[in-house]
């Protein structure tokens, strides 16, 4: 369950699901396709790796009761 939540947390930055990135890039006259590379490298990939490690049981999580 934790791994699924980690995977779902990156849906906002995963291309091409977020049209608002393209809209903001158009308003600022930036190239929106260049914004996805940093988002994927710095946000999506680390959380994907963390989710895989949690799913495999390598990265352990702990509930504090």
GROMACS .gro file of C-alpha atoms in nm:
model
   65
    1UNK     CA    1   0.000   0.000   0.000
    2UNK     CA    2   0.280   0.241   0.085
    3UNK     CA    3   0.452   0.177  -0.250
    4UNK     CA    4   0.131   0.253  -0.439
    5UNK     CA    5   0.094   0.582  -0.252
    6UNK     CA    6   0.453   0.673  -0.336
    7UNK     CA    7   0.394   0.597  -0.705
    8UNK     CA    8   0.072   0.801  -0.704
    9UNK     CA    9   0.243   1.103  -0.550
   10UNK     CA   10   0.430   1.175  -0.874
   11UNK     CA   11   0.127   1.187  -1.103
   12UNK     CA   12   0.119   1.565  -1.104
   13UNK     CA   13   0.465   1.597  -1.258
   14UNK     CA   14   0.457   1.298  -1.489
   15UNK     CA   15   0.435   1.394  -1.855
   16UNK     CA   16   0.199   1.432  -2.038
   17UNK     CA   17  -0.071   1.429  -1.771
   18UNK     CA   18  -0.037   1.787  -1.652
   19UNK     CA   19  -0.161   2.043  -1.900
   20UNK     CA   20  -0.109   2.324  -1.652
   21UNK     CA   21   0.267   2.301  -1.704
   22UNK     CA   22   0.213   2.371  -2.073
   23UNK     CA   23  -0.024   2.659  -1.996
   24UNK     CA   24   0.222   2.817  -1.750
   25UNK     CA   25   0.504   2.773  -2.000
   26UNK     CA   26   0.297   2.942  -2.268
   27UNK     CA   27   0.210   3.236  -2.044
   28UNK     CA   28   0.575   3.294  -1.954
   29UNK     CA   29   0.685   3.231  -2.312
   30UNK     CA   30   0.911   2.951  -2.193
   31UNK     CA   31   0.950   2.621  -2.373
   32UNK     CA   32   0.719   2.388  -2.176
   33UNK     CA   33   0.884   2.074  -2.312
   34UNK     CA   34   1.206   2.176  -2.135
   35UNK     CA   35   1.032   2.189  -1.797
   36UNK     CA   36   0.949   1.818  -1.805
   37UNK     CA   37   1.313   1.707  -1.806
   38UNK     CA   38   1.393   1.862  -1.465
   39UNK     CA   39   1.057   1.745  -1.327
   40UNK     CA   40   1.122   1.388  -1.432
   41UNK     CA   41   1.485   1.383  -1.321
   42UNK     CA   42   1.442   1.556  -0.985
   43UNK     CA   43   1.090   1.453  -0.885
   44UNK     CA   44   0.953   1.151  -1.071
   45UNK     CA   45   1.260   0.925  -1.089
   46UNK     CA   46   1.364   0.951  -0.721
   47UNK     CA   47   1.011   0.875  -0.603
   48UNK     CA   48   0.982   0.590  -0.854
   49UNK     CA   49   1.305   0.436  -0.725
   50UNK     CA   50   1.188   0.483  -0.367
   51UNK     CA   51   0.857   0.312  -0.448
   52UNK     CA   52   1.036   0.019  -0.610
   53UNK     CA   53   1.268  -0.017  -0.309
   54UNK     CA   54   0.969  -0.012  -0.072
   55UNK     CA   55   0.781  -0.266  -0.284
   56UNK     CA   56   1.081  -0.499  -0.285
   57UNK     CA   57   1.123  -0.462   0.092
   58UNK     CA   58   1.470  -0.307   0.063
   59UNK     CA   59   1.371   0.037   0.193
   60UNK     CA   60   1.183  -0.034   0.510
   61UNK     CA   61   0.919   0.194   0.649
   62UNK     CA   62   0.802   0.213   1.004
   63UNK     CA   63   0.473   0.316   1.157
   64UNK     CA   64   0.505   0.508   1.483
   65UNK     CA   65   0.226   0.408   1.716
   0.00000   0.00000   0.00000
